[in-house]
CSV table of C-alpha atoms in Angstrom, one decimal:
chain,number,residue,atom,x,y,z
A,352,MET,CA,-5.4,-38.9,37.8
A,353,PRO,CA,-5.8,-37.6,41.4
A,354,PRO,CA,-6.8,-33.9,41.9
A,355,GLY,CA,-3.8,-31.7,41.8
A,356,ALA,CA,-1.5,-34.3,40.3
A,357,GLY,CA,-1.2,-32.4,37.0
A,358,ARG,CA,-0.4,-29.2,38.9
A,359,ALA,CA,2.4,-30.9,40.9
A,360,ALA,CA,3.8,-32.4,37.7
A,361,ARG,CA,4.4,-29.1,36.2
A,362,PHE,CA,7.3,-27.0,37.3
A,363,PRO,CA,7.5,-23.4,36.1
A,364,ARG,CA,10.2,-22.9,33.5
A,365,ARG,CA,11.4,-19.7,35.1
A,366,ILE,CA,12.1,-21.6,38.4
A,367,LEU,CA,14.1,-24.2,36.4
A,368,VAL,CA,16.1,-21.5,34.8
A,369,ALA,CA,16.8,-19.8,38.1
A,370,ILE,CA,17.8,-23.1,39.7
A,371,ALA,CA,20.0,-23.9,36.7
A,372,ILE,CA,21.8,-20.6,36.8
A,373,ALA,CA,22.2,-20.8,40.6
A,374,VAL,CA,23.7,-24.4,40.3
A,375,VAL,CA,26.1,-23.3,37.6
A,376,GLY,CA,27.2,-20.4,39.7
A,377,CYS,CA,27.7,-22.6,42.7
A,378,VAL,CA,29.7,-25.1,40.7
A,379,ILE,CA,31.9,-22.3,39.2
A,380,ALA,CA,32.4,-20.8,42.7
A,381,TRP,CA,33.4,-24.3,44.1
A,382,TRP,CA,35.7,-25.1,41.2
A,383,SER,CA,37.5,-21.8,41.4
A,384,GLN,CA,38.1,-22.4,45.1
A,385,LEU,CA,38.9,-26.1,45.3
A,386,GLY,CA,39.5,-27.3,41.8
A,387,THR,CA,43.0,-27.8,40.2
A,388,GLY,CA,42.1,-28.2,36.5
A,389,PRO,CA,41.5,-25.7,33.7
A,390,GLY,CA,39.4,-22.8,34.9
A,391,SER,CA,40.4,-23.1,38.5
A,392,ALA,CA,42.4,-20.6,40.4
A,393,ALA,CA,45.5,-22.9,39.9
A,394,ASP,CA,45.0,-23.0,36.1
A,395,PRO,CA,42.8,-20.0,35.0
A,396,LEU,CA,41.5,-19.9,31.4
A,397,VAL,CA,41.8,-16.1,31.6
A,398,ASP,CA,44.1,-14.4,34.0
A,399,LEU,CA,41.9,-12.2,36.2
A,400,SER,CA,44.6,-11.6,38.8
A,401,GLY,CA,42.6,-13.2,41.6
A,402,LYS,CA,39.3,-11.5,40.7
A,403,ALA,CA,37.6,-14.8,40.1
A,404,GLN,CA,38.6,-16.1,43.5
A,405,SER,CA,37.4,-12.8,45.1
A,406,TRP,CA,34.1,-13.1,43.2
A,407,ALA,CA,33.6,-16.7,44.5
A,408,ILE,CA,34.4,-15.8,48.1
A,409,LEU,CA,32.0,-12.9,48.0
A,410,THR,CA,29.2,-14.9,46.4
A,411,VAL,CA,29.5,-17.7,49.0
A,412,ALA,CA,29.8,-15.2,51.9
A,413,ILE,CA,26.7,-13.2,50.9
A,414,THR,CA,24.7,-16.3,50.3
A,415,LEU,CA,25.6,-18.0,53.6
A,416,GLN,CA,25.0,-14.7,55.6
A,417,ALA,CA,21.5,-14.4,54.1
A,418,LEU,CA,20.4,-18.1,54.0
A,419,PRO,CA,19.3,-18.4,57.7
A,420,PHE,CA,17.0,-15.4,57.5
A,421,LEU,CA,15.7,-16.6,54.1
A,422,VAL,CA,14.8,-20.0,55.7
A,423,LEU,CA,13.1,-18.4,58.7
A,424,GLY,CA,11.1,-16.1,56.4
A,425,VAL,CA,10.1,-19.0,54.2
A,426,LEU,CA,8.8,-20.9,57.2
A,427,VAL,CA,6.8,-17.9,58.4
A,428,SER,CA,5.4,-17.4,54.9
A,429,ALA,CA,4.4,-21.0,54.5
A,430,ALA,CA,2.6,-20.9,57.8
A,431,ILE,CA,0.6,-17.9,56.7
A,432,ALA,CA,-0.1,-19.5,53.3
A,433,THR,CA,-1.5,-22.7,54.8
A,434,VAL,CA,-3.3,-21.3,57.9
A,435,ALA,CA,-4.4,-17.8,56.9
A,436,PRO,CA,-6.9,-16.3,59.4
A,437,VAL,CA,-9.1,-14.9,56.6
A,438,GLU,CA,-12.2,-14.6,58.8
A,439,LEU,CA,-10.3,-12.6,61.4
A,440,ILE,CA,-9.0,-10.2,58.8
A,441,ARG,CA,-12.5,-9.8,57.4
A,442,ARG,CA,-14.0,-9.2,60.8
A,443,ILE,CA,-11.5,-6.5,61.8
A,444,THR,CA,-11.5,-4.7,58.4
A,445,PRO,CA,-13.4,-1.4,58.6
A,446,ARG,CA,-15.9,-0.4,56.0
A,447,SER,CA,-13.9,2.8,55.3
A,448,SER,CA,-11.3,2.0,52.6
A,449,PHE,CA,-9.2,5.0,53.9
A,450,LEU,CA,-9.0,3.4,57.4
A,451,THR,CA,-8.5,-0.1,55.9
A,452,VAL,CA,-5.1,0.9,54.5
A,453,PRO,CA,-3.3,1.7,57.8
A,454,LEU,CA,-5.1,-1.1,59.7
A,455,THR,CA,-4.1,-3.8,57.2
A,456,THR,CA,-0.6,-2.4,56.9
A,457,THR,CA,-0.2,-2.7,60.7
A,458,ALA,CA,-1.8,-6.1,60.8
A,459,ALA,CA,0.7,-7.3,58.2
A,460,ILE,CA,3.5,-6.8,60.8
A,461,ALA,CA,1.9,-9.6,62.9
A,462,LEU,CA,1.1,-11.7,59.8
A,463,PRO,CA,4.3,-11.5,57.8
A,464,GLY,CA,5.2,-13.1,54.5
A,465,CYS,CA,7.7,-12.8,51.7
A,466,GLU,CA,7.2,-11.5,48.1
A,467,CYS,CA,6.9,-15.1,46.9
A,468,SER,CA,3.6,-15.5,48.6
A,469,SER,CA,2.3,-11.9,48.7
A,470,VAL,CA,0.5,-12.0,45.3
A,471,PRO,CA,-1.3,-15.3,45.6
A,472,VAL,CA,-2.2,-14.5,49.2
A,473,ALA,CA,-3.7,-11.2,48.1
A,474,ARG,CA,-5.6,-12.9,45.3
A,475,SER,CA,-6.9,-15.5,47.8
A,476,LEU,CA,-8.0,-12.8,50.2
A,477,MET,CA,-9.9,-10.9,47.5
A,478,SER,CA,-11.5,-14.1,46.2
A,479,ARG,CA,-12.8,-14.7,49.8
A,480,GLY,CA,-14.4,-11.4,50.1
A,481,ILE,CA,-11.7,-9.2,51.5
A,482,SER,CA,-11.7,-5.7,50.0
A,483,PRO,CA,-9.1,-4.8,47.3
A,484,ALA,CA,-7.8,-2.0,49.5
A,485,ALA,CA,-7.1,-4.4,52.4
A,486,ALA,CA,-5.6,-7.1,50.1
A,487,LEU,CA,-3.4,-4.8,48.2
A,488,SER,CA,-2.1,-3.1,51.3
A,489,PHE,CA,-1.4,-6.5,52.8
A,490,MET,CA,0.4,-7.6,49.6
A,491,LEU,CA,2.8,-4.6,49.9
A,492,ALA,CA,3.2,-4.6,53.7
A,493,ALA,CA,3.8,-8.3,54.5
A,494,PRO,CA,7.2,-8.6,52.8
A,495,SER,CA,8.2,-5.0,53.6
A,496,LEU,CA,7.4,-4.9,57.4
A,497,ASN,CA,8.3,-8.5,58.1
A,498,PRO,CA,10.0,-8.7,61.6
A,499,VAL,CA,12.5,-11.2,60.0
A,500,VAL,CA,13.3,-8.6,57.4
A,501,ILE,CA,14.0,-5.9,60.0
A,502,VAL,CA,16.2,-8.3,62.1
A,503,SER,CA,18.2,-9.3,59.1
A,504,THR,CA,18.7,-5.7,58.1
A,505,ALA,CA,20.0,-5.0,61.6
A,506,VAL,CA,22.4,-7.9,61.3
A,507,ALA,CA,23.6,-6.9,57.8
A,508,PHE,CA,24.1,-3.2,58.8
A,509,TYR,CA,25.5,-4.0,62.2
A,510,ASP,CA,27.8,-0.9,61.9
A,511,LEU,CA,24.8,1.3,61.0
A,512,PRO,CA,22.0,0.5,63.4
A,513,ALA,CA,19.7,3.3,62.2
A,514,MET,CA,19.3,1.5,58.9
A,515,ALA,CA,16.9,-1.1,60.3
A,516,TRP,CA,14.6,1.6,61.8
A,517,ALA,CA,14.9,3.7,58.7
A,518,ARG,CA,13.8,0.7,56.6
A,519,PHE,CA,10.8,0.0,58.8
A,520,GLY,CA,9.7,3.7,58.8
A,521,ALA,CA,10.3,4.2,55.1
A,522,SER,CA,8.5,1.0,54.1
A,523,PHE,CA,5.5,1.8,56.4
A,524,VAL,CA,5.2,5.3,54.9
A,525,ALA,CA,5.6,3.9,51.4
A,526,VAL,CA,2.8,1.4,51.8
A,527,LEU,CA,0.4,4.0,53.4
A,528,LEU,CA,1.1,6.4,50.6
A,529,ALA,CA,0.7,3.8,47.9
A,530,GLY,CA,-2.5,2.5,49.4
A,531,TRP,CA,-4.1,5.9,49.8
A,532,LEU,CA,-2.9,7.1,46.4
A,533,TRP,CA,-4.3,4.0,44.7
A,534,LEU,CA,-7.6,4.7,46.4
A,535,ALA,CA,-7.6,8.1,44.7
A,536,VAL,CA,-6.3,7.3,41.2
A,537,GLY,CA,-6.6,3.5,40.9
A,538,ASP,CA,-9.1,1.4,39.2
A,539,ASN,CA,-10.3,-1.8,40.8
A,540,SER,CA,-13.4,-2.2,38.7
A,541,GLY,CA,-12.1,-5.2,36.7
A,542,LEU,CA,-10.4,-7.0,39.6
A,543,LYS,CA,-13.3,-9.2,40.8
A,544,LYS,CA,-13.9,-10.4,37.3
A,545,ARG,CA,-10.2,-11.0,36.6
A,546,ILE,CA,-9.6,-12.8,39.9
A,547,ALA,CA,-12.7,-15.0,39.4
A,548,GLY,CA,-11.2,-16.0,36.0
A,549,VAL,CA,-7.8,-16.9,37.4
A,550,SER,CA,-8.0,-20.6,38.3
A,551,ASP,CA,-6.3,-22.0,41.4
A,552,GLU,CA,-4.4,-24.2,39.0
A,553,ASN,CA,-2.7,-21.3,37.4
A,554,GLU,CA,-2.4,-19.0,40.4
A,555,ALA,CA,-1.1,-16.0,38.4
A,556,GLY,CA,2.0,-17.6,37.1
A,557,CYS,CA,3.2,-17.7,40.6
A,558,ASN,CA,6.3,-19.7,40.9
A,559,CYS,CA,5.7,-20.5,44.5
A,560,ALA,CA,2.8,-23.0,44.1
A,561,HIS,CA,1.5,-22.5,47.6
A,562,PRO,CA,-0.8,-25.4,48.2
A,563,VAL,CA,-4.0,-25.1,50.2
A,564,ALA,CA,-4.9,-27.9,52.5
A,565,GLU,CA,-7.9,-29.7,51.0
A,566,ALA,CA,-10.5,-31.6,52.9
A,567,GLY,CA,-8.9,-34.6,54.6
A,568,SER,CA,-5.4,-33.6,53.6
A,569,SER,CA,-2.7,-32.7,56.2
A,570,ARG,CA,-1.9,-29.1,56.9
A,571,ARG,CA,1.6,-30.3,57.8
A,572,VAL,CA,2.0,-31.7,54.3
A,573,ALA,CA,0.7,-28.5,52.8
A,574,PHE,CA,3.1,-26.5,55.0
A,575,VAL,CA,6.1,-28.6,53.9
A,576,HIS,CA,5.2,-28.2,50.2
A,577,ALA,CA,4.7,-24.5,50.5
A,578,ALA,CA,8.0,-24.0,52.4
A,579,LEU,CA,9.9,-26.2,49.9
A,580,ALA,CA,8.4,-24.3,46.9
A,581,ASP,CA,9.3,-20.9,48.4
A,582,LEU,CA,12.8,-22.0,49.4
A,583,THR,CA,13.5,-23.5,46.0
A,584,GLN,CA,12.5,-20.3,44.2
A,585,ALA,CA,13.8,-17.7,46.7
A,586,GLY,CA,17.0,-19.6,47.2
A,587,GLY,CA,17.7,-19.6,43.5
A,588,PHE,CA,17.1,-15.8,43.2
A,589,LEU,CA,19.3,-15.3,46.3
A,590,VAL,CA,22.3,-17.1,44.7
A,591,ILE,CA,21.8,-15.2,41.5
A,592,GLY,CA,21.6,-11.9,43.3
A,593,ALA,CA,24.7,-12.7,45.3
A,594,MET,CA,26.5,-13.6,42.1
A,595,ILE,CA,25.6,-10.4,40.5
A,596,ALA,CA,26.3,-8.3,43.6
A,597,ALA,CA,29.8,-10.0,43.9
A,598,MET,CA,30.5,-9.5,40.2
A,599,VAL,CA,29.6,-5.8,40.5
A,600,LYS,CA,31.7,-5.5,43.6
A,601,VAL,CA,34.8,-7.2,42.1
A,602,PHE,CA,34.8,-6.3,38.4
A,603,VAL,CA,33.3,-2.7,38.3
A,604,PRO,CA,36.0,-0.2,39.2
A,605,ILE,CA,35.6,1.4,42.5
A,606,THR,CA,36.2,4.8,40.9
A,607,TRP,CA,33.0,4.3,39.0
A,608,PHE,CA,31.0,3.8,42.2
A,609,VAL,CA,32.8,6.7,43.8
A,610,THR,CA,31.7,8.9,40.8
A,611,VAL,CA,28.1,7.6,41.0
A,612,GLY,CA,28.2,8.1,44.7
A,613,LYS,CA,29.0,11.8,44.3
A,614,GLU,CA,25.7,12.2,42.3
A,615,PRO,CA,23.0,11.2,44.9
A,616,LEU,CA,20.2,11.1,42.4
A,617,MET,CA,22.2,8.9,40.0
A,618,ALA,CA,23.1,6.5,42.9
A,619,ILE,CA,19.5,6.4,44.0
A,620,ALA,CA,18.3,5.6,40.5
A,621,LEU,CA,21.0,2.9,40.1
A,622,MET,CA,20.0,1.2,43.4
A,623,ALA,CA,16.3,1.3,42.5
A,624,VAL,CA,16.9,-0.3,39.2
A,625,LEU,CA,19.1,-3.0,40.8
A,626,ALA,CA,16.4,-3.7,43.4
A,627,ILE,CA,13.9,-4.3,40.6
A,628,LEU,CA,16.3,-6.5,38.4
A,629,LEU,CA,17.8,-8.6,41.2
A,630,ALA,CA,14.4,-9.7,42.5
A,631,LEU,CA,15.8,-10.7,45.9
A,632,CYS,CA,13.7,-12.1,48.7
A,633,SER,CA,13.2,-9.4,51.3
A,634,GLU,CA,14.6,-11.6,54.1
A,635,ALA,CA,18.0,-11.7,52.3
A,636,ASP,CA,18.3,-8.4,50.4
A,637,ALA,CA,19.9,-6.4,53.2
A,638,PHE,CA,23.1,-8.4,52.9
A,639,VAL,CA,23.4,-7.6,49.2
A,640,ALA,CA,22.6,-3.9,49.9
A,641,ALA,CA,25.2,-3.7,52.6
A,642,SER,CA,27.9,-4.9,50.1
A,643,PHE,CA,27.4,-1.7,48.0
A,644,THR,CA,29.5,0.5,50.3
A,645,ALA,CA,30.4,3.1,47.7
A,646,VAL,CA,26.9,4.6,47.6
A,647,SER,CA,25.2,6.6,50.3
A,648,PRO,CA,23.0,5.0,53.1
A,649,THR,CA,20.0,6.7,51.5
A,650,ALA,CA,20.7,5.0,48.2
A,651,GLN,CA,21.0,1.7,50.1
A,652,LEU,CA,17.7,2.4,51.8
A,653,VAL,CA,16.1,3.0,48.4
A,654,PHE,CA,17.2,-0.5,47.4
A,655,LEU,CA,15.7,-2.0,50.6
A,656,VAL,CA,12.4,-0.2,50.3
A,657,VAL,CA,11.8,-0.7,46.5
A,658,GLY,CA,12.8,-4.4,46.3
A,659,PRO,CA,10.1,-5.9,48.5
A,660,VAL,CA,7.3,-4.1,46.7
A,661,ILE,CA,8.6,-4.0,43.1
A,662,ASP,CA,10.8,-6.4,41.2
A,663,ILE,CA,10.6,-8.3,37.9
A,664,LYS,CA,9.2,-11.4,39.6
A,665,LEU,CA,6.4,-9.5,41.3
A,666,ILE,CA,5.5,-7.5,38.2
A,667,SER,CA,5.2,-10.8,36.3
A,668,MET,CA,3.0,-12.4,39.0
A,669,GLN,CA,0.8,-9.3,39.4
A,670,SER,CA,0.3,-9.1,35.6
A,671,GLY,CA,-0.8,-12.7,35.5
A,672,THR,CA,-3.1,-12.3,38.5
A,673,PHE,CA,-4.6,-8.8,38.1
A,674,GLY,CA,-4.0,-8.0,34.4
A,675,ALA,CA,-1.4,-6.0,32.6
A,676,ALA,CA,-3.4,-2.7,32.6
A,677,PHE,CA,-3.8,-2.8,36.4
A,678,THR,CA,-0.2,-3.8,36.9
A,679,ARG,CA,1.2,-0.9,34.8
A,680,ARG,CA,-0.7,1.7,36.9
A,681,PHE,CA,-0.2,0.0,40.2
A,682,VAL,CA,3.5,-0.5,39.7
A,683,ALA,CA,4.0,3.2,38.7
A,684,VAL,CA,2.1,4.3,41.9
A,685,VAL,CA,4.1,2.0,44.2
A,686,ALA,CA,7.4,2.9,42.6
A,687,VAL,CA,6.9,6.7,43.1
A,688,CYS,CA,5.7,6.2,46.7
A,689,ALA,CA,8.6,3.8,47.6
A,690,ILE,CA,11.4,6.0,46.1
A,691,VAL,CA,10.0,9.2,47.6
A,692,SER,CA,9.5,7.7,51.0
A,693,ALA,CA,13.0,6.2,51.1
A,694,MET,CA,14.6,9.5,50.0
A,695,PHE,CA,12.7,11.5,52.6
A,696,VAL,CA,13.3,9.1,55.5
A,697,GLY,CA,16.9,8.7,54.4
A,698,PHE,CA,17.5,12.4,54.3
A,699,VAL,CA,15.9,12.8,57.8
A,700,VAL,CA,17.8,9.8,59.4
A,701,PHE,CA,21.2,10.0,57.6
A,702,GLY,CA,21.3,13.8,56.8
A,703,ARG,CA,21.9,13.4,53.1
A,704,LEU,CA,20.7,11.8,49.9
């Protein structure tokens, strides 16, 4: 069997589940719009007074709005994964860990990526001699400060231009705080041993399967495989997130959101939890956040800042790569920094929580 054939033959079960759910959702949305048999708008199994049709329209609208930015982000991510300038990063990384955090965070703006690739890229950087401080800062900053992410946010919040700048500022501060706080309270002692024990074949349970161009192989082929793997996974999560967002928008009474919106801390907690559970790609999450119009802009900002650095997909990947003990402490530090930063910037920019 040729090298890597076994790896290519396996397809992570969680991706298959995400794809299956996304396909079922798309079929339901299509049938409710265009079908004429049982279960369609013309012959509903349960009379939802047009709510099923509204849900389908919102699901398709959110997905189509976000898809171009998702594709662009996937292409950028695949380029970084297959042609990563590791030597340049090592050369410009200062010896001081304290200075490494802001430098790597800033460098990530020019070398963006999405969540799908951030964990395996961080593992790869550390395995090639990059310090944990630099690799972890890059892992948090690449999906958060991605130029594609900021542009998509500006498009999604076209009626609130300040949101794009607020997201950039809050994300930058959150990554700096998390990096410096982790230097103070974190424990990287077991990382090298753990990373050395994670085989390239397993890659931390990463669903993305970013291939690295081997000797004699084509970088173009590696790029195509990486892009398709990212798009398959991230696209599935996007559709699922759009389905859930549309469901909440249509079926949850607006009075409930109004009630939650009156309690700023409750709204912030709700949006933070949703960001973690929906596990959206950062290039597409702004369109979902913009659909939650009943909560404050600060609560929406919390959703946008928390999602790219913490979600169930990232937690699973980090646990597989760096170990459960590391992940528990790291996620707690990042969560606190992300929420506090978003609340502070939101209050400054929008004048309220």
